[in-house]
Short mmCIF file of C-alpha atoms in Angstrom, two decimals:
data_model
loop_
_atom_site.label_atom_id
_atom_site.label_comp_id
_atom_site.label_asym_id
_atom_site.label_seq_id
_atom_site.Cartn_x
_atom_site.Cartn_y
_atom_site.Cartn_z
CA MET A 1 -80.24 49.14 44.78
CA SER A 2 -79.08 50.90 41.65
CA ALA A 3 -76.42 52.82 43.50
CA THR A 4 -75.05 49.63 45.03
CA ARG A 5 -74.72 47.80 41.83
CA THR A 6 -73.01 50.86 40.35
CA ARG A 7 -70.38 51.01 43.10
CA THR A 8 -69.62 47.47 42.77
CA SER A 9 -69.11 47.97 39.13
CA ILE A 10 -66.92 50.87 39.65
CA ASP A 11 -64.79 49.03 42.08
CA LEU A 12 -64.08 46.27 39.69
CA THR A 13 -63.34 48.69 36.94
CA ALA A 14 -61.08 50.75 39.08
CA SER A 15 -58.64 47.75 39.91
CA PRO A 16 -55.06 48.51 38.53
CA PRO A 17 -53.66 46.32 35.58
CA GLN A 18 -51.11 43.50 36.43
CA ARG A 19 -47.35 43.94 35.11
CA ARG A 20 -45.82 41.28 32.63
CA GLY A 21 -42.17 39.95 33.08
CA SER A 22 -39.23 40.97 30.75
CA PRO A 23 -38.10 38.24 28.11
CA LEU A 24 -34.47 39.21 28.37
CA PRO A 25 -33.45 36.74 31.07
CA PHE A 26 -35.01 33.91 29.10
CA ILE A 27 -33.18 35.01 26.02
CA LEU A 28 -29.95 35.19 27.98
CA VAL A 29 -30.49 31.70 29.30
CA LEU A 30 -31.13 30.43 25.81
CA ALA A 31 -28.05 32.18 24.57
CA ILE A 32 -25.93 30.70 27.32
CA VAL A 33 -27.33 27.23 26.71
CA GLY A 34 -26.77 27.59 22.98
CA VAL A 35 -23.21 28.82 23.44
CA ALA A 36 -22.52 26.01 25.93
CA GLY A 37 -24.08 23.43 23.60
CA TYR A 38 -22.09 24.69 20.65
CA PHE A 39 -18.81 24.59 22.46
CA GLY A 40 -19.73 21.27 24.02
CA TRP A 41 -20.52 19.81 20.58
CA LYS A 42 -17.31 21.23 19.21
CA ALA A 43 -15.33 19.60 22.05
CA PHE A 44 -17.16 16.28 21.50
CA ASP A 45 -16.53 16.48 17.77
CA SER A 46 -12.84 17.21 18.41
CA ARG A 47 -12.57 14.19 20.71
CA GLN A 48 -14.28 11.96 18.15
CA ALA A 49 -11.99 13.21 15.40
CA ALA A 50 -8.96 12.53 17.59
CA LYS A 51 -10.29 9.06 18.39
CA ARG A 52 -10.84 8.30 14.69
CA ALA A 53 -7.35 9.57 13.92
CA ARG A 54 -5.87 7.32 16.62
CA GLU A 55 -7.79 4.32 15.26
CA ALA A 56 -6.66 5.05 11.72
CA GLU A 57 -3.05 5.37 12.90
CA TYR A 58 -3.37 2.07 14.79
CA ARG A 59 -4.71 0.32 11.71
CA ARG A 60 -1.92 1.79 9.64
CA LEU A 61 0.66 0.58 12.14
CA LEU A 62 -0.88 -2.91 12.10
CA ALA A 63 -0.84 -2.98 8.33
CA GLU A 64 2.77 -1.83 8.27
CA ARG A 65 3.75 -4.44 10.86
CA GLU A 66 2.02 -7.16 8.80
CA ARG A 67 3.75 -5.99 5.64
CA LEU A 68 7.16 -6.02 7.31
CA LEU A 69 6.55 -9.54 8.65
CA HIS A 70 5.60 -10.84 5.20
CA ALA A 71 8.56 -9.10 3.63
CA GLU A 72 10.88 -10.77 6.20
CA ASP A 73 9.38 -14.23 5.46
CA GLU A 74 9.78 -13.70 1.73
CA GLU A 75 13.44 -12.78 2.22
CA LYS A 76 14.00 -15.94 4.26
CA GLU A 77 12.32 -18.07 1.60
CA LYS A 78 14.56 -16.53 -1.06
CA GLU A 79 17.71 -17.10 1.00
CA ALA A 80 16.86 -20.64 2.24
CA PRO A 81 17.17 -23.57 -0.27
CA LYS A 82 13.93 -25.05 -1.34
CA GLN A 83 13.26 -28.35 0.46
CA VAL A 84 11.95 -31.20 -1.63
CA GLU A 85 8.82 -32.59 -0.14
CA GLU A 86 9.20 -36.22 0.82
CA GLU A 87 7.08 -38.51 -1.24
CA THR A 88 4.69 -40.33 0.98
CA VAL A 89 4.85 -44.06 0.40
CA PRO A 90 1.57 -45.82 0.96
CA GLU A 91 1.73 -48.38 3.71
CA LYS A 92 1.99 -51.97 2.50
CA PRO A 93 -0.81 -54.24 3.54
CA PRO A 94 0.24 -56.79 6.15
CA GLU A 95 1.77 -59.93 4.67
CA PRO A 96 -0.36 -63.04 4.91
CA PRO A 97 0.89 -65.65 7.37
CA LYS A 98 3.54 -67.96 5.94
CA LYS A 99 2.35 -71.41 4.91
CA THR A 100 3.74 -74.44 6.62
CA GLU A 101 5.80 -77.01 4.71
CA ALA A 102 2.92 -79.48 4.99
CA GLU A 103 0.46 -76.95 3.51
CA MET A 104 2.79 -76.21 0.59
CA LEU A 105 3.27 -79.92 -0.09
CA ARG A 106 -0.50 -80.49 -0.12
CA GLU A 107 -0.97 -77.60 -2.56
CA GLU A 108 1.81 -78.93 -4.82
CA GLU A 109 0.32 -82.41 -4.81
CA ALA A 110 -3.15 -81.04 -5.64
CA LEU A 111 -1.66 -79.01 -8.55
CA ARG A 112 0.28 -82.05 -9.75
CA LYS A 113 -2.82 -84.26 -9.80
CA ALA A 114 -4.80 -81.59 -11.67
CA VAL A 115 -2.07 -81.30 -14.33
CA LEU A 116 -1.79 -85.09 -14.65
CA ALA A 117 -5.53 -85.24 -15.30
CA LYS A 118 -5.08 -82.67 -18.10
CA ILE A 119 -2.22 -84.75 -19.55
CA LYS A 120 -4.47 -87.79 -19.59
CA GLU A 121 -7.17 -85.81 -21.44
CA ALA A 122 -4.62 -84.45 -23.94
CA ARG A 123 -3.27 -87.95 -24.60
CA ALA A 124 -6.78 -89.34 -25.19
CA GLY A 125 -7.61 -86.56 -27.64
CA SER A 126 -4.33 -86.79 -29.55
CA ALA A 127 -4.09 -88.35 -33.00
CA ALA A 128 -0.28 -88.55 -32.90
CA ARG A 129 1.32 -91.80 -34.02
CA PRO A 130 3.29 -93.74 -31.35
CA MET A 131 7.05 -93.18 -31.32
CA GLY A 132 8.92 -96.16 -32.75
CA GLY A 133 11.94 -95.80 -30.50
CA PHE A 134 14.75 -93.55 -29.33
CA ALA A 135 18.56 -93.63 -29.12
CA GLY A 136 18.78 -96.65 -31.43
CA ILE A 137 16.38 -98.70 -29.29
CA LYS A 138 13.06 -99.82 -30.78
CA PHE A 139 10.05 -100.03 -28.52
CA GLY A 140 8.59 -103.53 -28.31
CA GLU A 141 11.64 -105.39 -29.67
CA PRO A 142 13.15 -107.63 -26.95
CA ILE A 143 16.54 -106.79 -25.45
CA ALA A 144 18.45 -109.98 -24.69
CA SER A 145 21.62 -108.60 -23.10
CA GLY A 146 22.07 -107.23 -19.63
CA ALA A 147 20.97 -108.15 -16.11
CA PRO A 148 18.54 -106.01 -14.07
CA VAL A 149 20.02 -102.83 -12.60
CA LYS A 150 16.78 -101.39 -11.18
CA TRP A 151 13.41 -102.65 -10.01
CA GLY A 152 10.17 -100.72 -9.85
CA THR A 153 6.50 -100.64 -10.76
CA ALA A 154 5.35 -100.72 -14.37
CA LEU A 155 2.55 -98.18 -13.87
CA ALA A 156 2.56 -94.98 -11.86
CA GLU A 157 1.11 -94.78 -8.36
CA GLU A 158 -2.10 -93.17 -9.62
CA ALA A 159 -3.02 -96.46 -11.30
CA GLY A 160 -3.59 -98.22 -7.96
CA ASP A 161 -2.69 -98.40 -4.31
CA SER A 162 -0.59 -101.58 -4.36
CA VAL A 163 2.34 -103.08 -6.25
CA GLU A 164 0.10 -105.92 -7.37
CA SER A 165 -2.22 -103.53 -9.19
CA ARG A 166 0.64 -101.59 -10.82
CA GLY A 167 2.82 -104.52 -11.84
CA VAL A 168 6.55 -105.10 -11.39
CA ALA A 169 9.21 -104.35 -14.02
CA PHE A 170 12.96 -103.95 -14.19
CA ALA A 171 15.57 -101.96 -16.10
CA VAL A 172 18.75 -102.97 -17.91
CA TYR A 173 21.57 -100.99 -19.48
CA GLY A 174 20.92 -100.25 -23.14
CA PRO A 175 23.53 -100.32 -25.92
CA LYS A 176 26.09 -97.53 -25.98
CA LEU A 177 25.61 -94.69 -28.44
CA PRO A 178 28.34 -93.68 -30.92
CA LYS A 179 28.34 -90.18 -29.40
CA PRO A 180 26.90 -88.70 -26.16
CA PHE A 181 23.29 -87.56 -26.02
CA MET A 182 23.63 -83.90 -25.03
CA SER A 183 25.22 -83.91 -21.55
CA PHE A 184 23.83 -87.32 -20.52
CA GLY A 185 26.56 -89.60 -21.76
CA LEU A 186 26.52 -92.66 -24.01
CA GLN A 187 24.37 -95.29 -22.30
CA PRO A 188 20.70 -95.13 -21.29
CA VAL A 189 18.80 -97.31 -18.83
CA VAL A 190 16.00 -99.24 -20.55
CA TRP A 191 12.90 -100.44 -18.71
CA VAL A 192 11.53 -103.68 -20.14
CA THR A 193 8.48 -105.87 -19.67
CA PRO A 194 9.28 -108.46 -16.94
CA LYS A 195 8.76 -111.60 -19.05
CA THR A 196 9.41 -110.79 -22.73
CA ARG A 197 11.98 -108.00 -21.99
CA ARG A 198 10.45 -105.60 -24.51
CA PRO A 199 11.49 -101.95 -23.98
CA TYR A 200 8.75 -99.53 -22.95
CA ARG A 201 10.78 -96.72 -21.31
CA ILE A 202 14.20 -95.27 -22.17
CA GLU A 203 15.94 -93.09 -19.58
CA PHE A 204 18.98 -90.83 -19.66
CA SER A 205 20.07 -89.36 -16.33
CA ARG A 206 22.99 -87.63 -14.66
CA PRO A 207 23.66 -85.63 -11.47
CA LEU A 208 22.28 -82.10 -11.41
CA LYS A 209 24.73 -79.28 -12.16
CA PRO A 210 22.92 -76.09 -11.08
CA GLN A 211 24.54 -72.78 -11.87
CA ALA A 212 25.69 -70.52 -9.05
CA GLY A 213 22.71 -68.82 -7.39
CA SER A 214 20.18 -71.14 -9.06
CA ALA A 215 18.37 -74.25 -7.85
CA HIS A 216 18.00 -75.62 -11.39
CA ASP A 217 20.18 -77.08 -14.14
CA ALA A 218 20.59 -75.06 -17.35
CA GLU A 219 20.20 -78.27 -19.38
CA THR A 220 16.57 -78.50 -18.21
CA THR A 221 15.72 -75.24 -19.95
CA ASN A 222 17.67 -76.30 -23.07
CA LEU A 223 15.80 -79.61 -23.32
CA VAL A 224 12.38 -78.01 -22.88
CA ALA A 225 13.15 -75.37 -25.53
CA MET A 226 14.47 -78.02 -27.93
CA LEU A 227 11.37 -80.21 -27.57
CA GLN A 228 9.02 -77.21 -27.87
CA ALA A 229 10.59 -76.42 -31.22
CA ARG A 230 10.58 -80.05 -32.35
CA PHE A 231 7.04 -80.94 -31.28
CA LYS A 232 5.62 -77.42 -31.86
CA SER A 233 3.70 -77.62 -28.60
CA GLU A 234 3.89 -76.36 -25.05
CA PRO A 235 4.63 -78.87 -22.28
CA PHE A 236 2.47 -79.57 -19.25
CA ALA A 237 4.19 -78.83 -15.96
CA PRO A 238 3.08 -80.97 -13.00
CA ARG A 239 5.79 -79.04 -11.17
CA PRO A 240 7.27 -75.98 -12.92
CA CYS A 241 10.73 -74.58 -12.19
CA GLU A 242 10.59 -72.07 -9.32
CA PRO A 243 13.63 -69.87 -8.60
CA GLY A 244 13.99 -70.70 -4.94
CA ARG A 245 12.73 -74.28 -4.87
CA ALA A 246 14.40 -77.43 -6.12
CA GLY A 247 12.72 -79.96 -8.38
CA CYS A 248 10.61 -79.62 -11.55
CA GLU A 249 8.88 -81.71 -14.22
CA TYR A 250 7.73 -81.03 -17.81
CA VAL A 251 5.67 -83.48 -19.88
CA PHE A 252 5.01 -83.67 -23.64
CA PRO A 253 2.13 -86.15 -24.26
CA MET A 254 1.71 -87.35 -27.87
CA GLY A 255 -0.90 -90.07 -28.10
CA PRO A 256 0.52 -93.25 -26.54
CA SER A 257 4.01 -91.70 -26.35
CA THR A 258 5.30 -89.42 -23.61
CA VAL A 259 8.52 -87.41 -23.29
CA THR A 260 9.39 -86.11 -19.81
CA ILE A 261 12.15 -83.85 -18.48
CA GLY A 262 12.49 -83.55 -14.73
CA GLU A 263 14.77 -82.74 -11.82
CA TYR A 264 14.25 -85.30 -9.06
CA GLY A 265 16.35 -84.88 -5.93
CA ASN A 266 19.89 -84.41 -7.25
CA ILE A 267 19.21 -86.15 -10.60
CA LEU A 268 18.29 -84.68 -14.00
CA ARG A 269 16.33 -87.25 -16.02
CA PHE A 270 15.15 -87.37 -19.64
CA THR A 271 12.56 -90.09 -20.38
CA VAL A 272 10.83 -91.39 -23.50
CA GLU A 273 8.12 -94.04 -22.92
CA ARG A 274 5.13 -95.79 -24.42
CA GLU A 275 1.96 -95.92 -22.35
CA ASP A 276 0.49 -98.91 -24.20
CA LEU A 277 3.60 -101.04 -23.54
CA LYS A 278 3.58 -100.03 -19.86
CA GLU A 279 0.18 -101.66 -19.57
CA GLU A 280 1.60 -104.81 -21.18
CA ALA A 281 4.37 -104.81 -18.56
CA ARG A 282 1.72 -104.87 -15.85
CA ASN A 283 -0.11 -107.72 -17.57
CA GLU A 284 3.09 -109.76 -17.82
CA THR A 285 3.52 -109.42 -14.07
CA GLU A 286 0.22 -111.18 -13.60
CA THR A 287 1.32 -113.96 -15.98
CA LEU A 288 4.56 -114.52 -14.11
CA ARG A 289 2.75 -114.57 -10.79
CA ALA A 290 0.35 -117.20 -12.12
CA GLU A 291 3.26 -119.32 -13.34
CA LYS A 292 4.98 -119.20 -9.94
CA SER A 293 8.31 -118.26 -11.46
CA VAL A 294 11.67 -119.65 -10.47
CA VAL A 295 12.51 -116.25 -9.03
CA SER A 296 10.13 -116.80 -6.11
CA GLU A 297 11.66 -120.24 -5.50
CA ASP A 298 15.13 -118.74 -5.40
CA GLY A 299 13.90 -116.12 -2.94
CA ALA A 300 12.46 -118.80 -0.65
CA ILE A 301 15.83 -120.60 -0.59
CA LEU A 302 17.82 -117.40 0.04
CA ASP A 303 15.55 -116.43 2.96
CA SER A 304 15.29 -119.95 4.39
CA THR A 305 16.05 -120.63 8.11
CA ARG A 306 15.95 -124.44 7.85
CA TYR A 307 19.63 -125.39 7.99
CA PRO A 308 20.26 -127.26 11.29
CA ARG A 309 21.36 -124.80 13.98
CA GLY A 310 21.46 -124.02 17.64
CA ALA A 311 19.76 -121.26 19.59
CA ILE A 312 20.73 -117.56 19.77
CA ASP A 313 22.10 -116.45 23.15
CA ARG A 314 20.36 -113.06 23.38
CA LYS A 315 22.33 -112.03 26.46
CA LYS A 316 25.58 -112.17 24.50
CA TYR A 317 24.13 -109.91 21.79
CA ARG A 318 22.40 -107.47 24.10
CA GLY A 319 22.30 -103.94 22.65
CA VAL A 320 23.03 -105.02 19.05
CA ARG A 321 20.80 -103.15 16.59
CA LEU A 322 20.42 -103.95 12.89
CA LYS A 323 18.77 -101.94 10.12
CA ASP A 324 15.14 -102.84 9.57
CA ASP A 325 15.69 -104.15 6.01
CA THR A 326 18.59 -106.42 6.99
CA PRO A 327 17.89 -110.10 6.12
CA ARG A 328 18.08 -112.25 9.31
CA SER A 329 19.22 -115.37 7.44
CA PHE A 330 20.97 -116.55 4.26
CA CYS A 331 20.53 -119.94 2.54
CA GLY A 332 19.13 -121.56 5.69
CA ILE A 333 21.68 -120.09 8.15
CA VAL A 334 20.32 -117.74 10.83
CA PHE A 335 22.80 -115.01 11.80
CA ALA A 336 23.88 -114.91 15.47
CA SER A 337 22.67 -118.51 15.97
CA ALA A 338 25.00 -121.17 17.42
CA PRO A 339 26.13 -124.24 15.40
CA ALA A 340 24.02 -127.38 15.62
CA GLU A 341 25.22 -130.07 18.07
CA ASN A 342 26.41 -132.37 15.28
CA ALA A 343 28.07 -129.59 13.22
CA GLN A 344 31.64 -130.29 12.08
CA LEU A 345 33.56 -127.49 13.82
CA VAL A 346 36.87 -126.02 12.64
CA ASN A 347 39.19 -123.79 14.65
CA PRO A 348 42.28 -123.05 12.52
CA GLN A 349 45.35 -121.27 13.81
CA LYS A 350 44.83 -118.71 11.10
CA GLY A 351 41.44 -117.70 9.80
CA ALA A 352 37.95 -117.61 11.22
CA LYS A 353 36.46 -120.17 13.56
CA GLY A 354 33.31 -121.90 12.26
CA PHE A 355 31.74 -125.07 10.93
CA TYR A 356 31.37 -126.75 7.54
CA LEU A 357 28.17 -126.73 5.47
CA ASN A 358 26.88 -129.56 3.30
CA TYR A 359 23.46 -129.00 1.72
CA ARG A 360 23.29 -132.55 0.35
CA ARG A 361 22.82 -133.89 3.87
CA ALA A 362 20.76 -130.98 5.26
CA LYS A 363 17.02 -130.43 5.25
CA CYS A 364 17.54 -127.31 3.19
CA ARG A 365 17.70 -126.97 -0.58
CA PRO A 366 20.89 -125.50 -2.06
CA PHE A 367 20.77 -122.25 -3.99
CA ARG A 368 21.76 -122.54 -7.66
CA GLY A 369 24.35 -125.33 -7.17
CA PHE A 370 26.06 -123.79 -4.09
CA ILE A 371 26.23 -127.13 -2.22
CA TYR A 372 29.28 -126.82 0.05
CA GLY A 373 30.55 -124.08 2.30
CA LYS A 374 31.57 -122.83 5.72
CA ALA A 375 29.87 -120.64 8.34
CA GLU A 376 32.09 -118.26 10.34
CA THR A 377 31.31 -117.84 14.06
CA ASP A 378 32.14 -115.28 16.75
CA PRO A 379 35.06 -116.71 18.81
CA VAL A 380 33.54 -115.39 22.07
CA ARG A 381 29.78 -115.30 21.56
CA GLY A 382 29.59 -118.31 19.25
CA GLY A 383 27.01 -116.91 16.83
CA VAL A 384 27.29 -117.02 13.01
CA TYR A 385 28.23 -113.72 11.35
CA ALA A 386 29.18 -114.90 7.79
CA VAL A 387 28.37 -117.68 5.28
CA ASN A 388 30.78 -118.80 2.53
CA LEU A 389 29.49 -121.00 -0.33
CA SER A 390 31.05 -122.49 -3.48
CA SER A 391 29.67 -123.82 -6.76
CA GLU A 392 31.15 -125.66 -9.75
CA GLY A 393 29.33 -123.32 -12.14
CA GLY A 394 27.36 -124.18 -15.26
CA THR A 395 25.42 -127.48 -15.17
CA GLU A 396 22.50 -129.07 -16.99
CA GLY A 397 23.32 -127.56 -20.37
CA GLN A 398 24.35 -124.12 -19.03
CA ASP A 399 27.80 -122.75 -19.67
CA ASP A 400 29.53 -120.50 -17.11
CA ARG A 401 28.21 -117.34 -18.80
CA ASP A 402 24.61 -118.52 -18.58
CA TYR A 403 25.15 -119.69 -15.00
CA TYR A 404 26.72 -116.38 -13.95
CA GLU A 405 23.86 -114.38 -15.47
CA SER A 406 21.22 -116.62 -13.86
CA VAL A 407 22.72 -116.19 -10.35
CA LYS A 408 23.09 -112.45 -10.88
CA LYS A 409 19.48 -112.20 -12.02
CA ALA A 410 18.19 -114.24 -9.07
CA LEU A 411 20.06 -112.11 -6.51
CA SER A 412 19.05 -108.83 -8.19
CA GLU A 413 15.39 -109.78 -8.48
CA HIS A 414 15.13 -111.09 -4.93
CA TYR A 415 16.95 -108.32 -3.06
CA LYS A 416 15.70 -105.52 -5.36
CA VAL A 417 19.06 -103.74 -5.44
CA ALA A 418 21.62 -103.21 -8.19
CA PRO A 419 25.08 -104.61 -7.41
CA SER A 420 28.34 -102.74 -7.61
CA GLU A 421 30.88 -104.36 -9.96
CA LYS A 422 34.59 -104.98 -9.46
CA THR A 423 36.86 -106.29 -12.18
CA SER A 424 38.31 -109.70 -11.32
CA ASN A 425 41.03 -111.85 -12.82
CA GLY A 426 38.46 -114.10 -14.46
CA ASP A 427 36.01 -113.55 -17.26
CA PHE A 428 33.28 -112.15 -14.99
CA PRO A 429 33.22 -109.13 -12.67
CA GLU A 430 32.77 -109.57 -8.93
CA LEU A 431 29.35 -108.32 -7.77
CA THR A 432 28.51 -106.85 -4.35
CA TYR A 433 24.94 -106.47 -3.08
CA ARG A 434 24.22 -104.41 0.05
CA VAL A 435 20.88 -104.97 1.78
CA GLY A 436 20.67 -103.21 5.13
CA ASP A 437 23.59 -104.54 7.19
CA LEU A 438 24.03 -107.63 4.98
CA GLU A 439 26.73 -107.63 2.28
CA ILE A 440 26.60 -110.38 -0.39
CA VAL A 441 29.58 -110.88 -2.74
CA PHE A 442 29.33 -113.14 -5.80
CA GLY A 443 32.00 -113.83 -8.39
CA PRO A 444 34.40 -116.27 -10.06
CA ASP A 445 36.57 -118.38 -7.75
CA PRO A 446 40.30 -118.33 -8.73
CA ARG A 447 40.40 -122.09 -7.99
CA GLY A 448 37.53 -122.70 -10.44
CA GLY A 449 33.80 -122.34 -10.35
CA PHE A 450 32.17 -119.52 -8.36
CA PHE A 451 32.04 -118.33 -4.74
CA MET A 452 29.42 -116.44 -2.74
CA ARG A 453 29.83 -114.83 0.67
CA ALA A 454 27.13 -113.28 2.84
CA GLU A 455 28.33 -111.25 5.84
CA ASN A 456 26.40 -109.35 8.50
CA THR A 457 28.74 -106.38 8.83
CA VAL A 458 27.56 -105.41 12.33
CA LEU A 459 28.08 -108.91 13.76
CA ALA A 460 31.37 -109.29 11.87
CA LYS A 461 32.76 -106.09 13.38
CA LEU A 462 31.68 -107.29 16.81
CA ALA A 463 33.35 -110.71 16.28
CA ARG A 464 36.63 -109.22 15.06
CA GLY A 465 36.74 -106.85 17.99
CA SER A 466 36.20 -109.62 20.54
#
């Protein structure tokens, strides 16, 4: 047993020792790898350096290119003239739509009424004394001379809606001045109360003379400036002067007195009036109406249709048109009517065909002593186109002057028009009234007394052309 264990021990002990490898190959490998890595890193570093150099060169070229471009632009700016920047104009807002003529008239009327209300307030609050007169005419003192040249209302339209509420008044020519009043001439028109003929308004007027390029008269401005200095007050303007629009009005209220300058149509008018006397003019109208004045009686005779006559043959006057305000009759004779059956006809070789008139034997009152006459008739159609009357003149205590003035007054007051005057051979001028298509001529008869002729101009032209 011992020997066996010993052999086994010896065997193990006697095994030869194993041989270790040499480190040289490993070292060689490391050396090769190190050399390869070094040279590889060097090559990589060289490539990176070259890349960085190329990038730097590229950036330099870009910077140079940018510099050259800027330098070129600066040279062009130096060479080219500087352009002035256009000033931007802000856009105008759209213009409002233009107003119609009716809208502008309504606005003007509303402004006028508002200013008139202020004038009324200013007059009520004024302590100014009433003006005694103007141009040598004293307010309230009767004017005896002159026949009516104009008819109108005593008060303005704002005082009422009808003529009855405003009253009726008329105007006469005032006395001539020793020298002209500014550019208005020598003679004013004076409005008087209808019964006592006391002045309450004095007017000077003339045609407008606007300067070239203006719608207004220079005298308007002169008058307003003169009155501003005299009264030491500013006027109210119911309608002020506007450069492109005709018409204007300026008012100076001083208690019961009023001075007005205005351009109305083609007339420049200067007016001085008394408000208290205007009210008296209206009151006198009521008195005259209550008395049933002779004027209304004269009007009834002038418009009468009662002189005996025949019918009107409408077929013969077909298509004839007369103006609306043309009177259809005169002193009982109806125009275009045929003579009555018992009329005394006359057909002279020379002169107009017609028939005689005699108001003493007719159921028609004569007008102011014109008792006899002749009606002229169309030679073909037979209708009356003219009436001729004659009068002896002054009777019942009247001389010819009084008679002439009374006839003139009656015609003027009835037809509400001013006559044109023509100098005659006698002591009185010949007067012509035109009312629509009717022409009335009144004047002294060369044979004595006075004559009056009423002619429908349309029918007369038709008769003479027959």
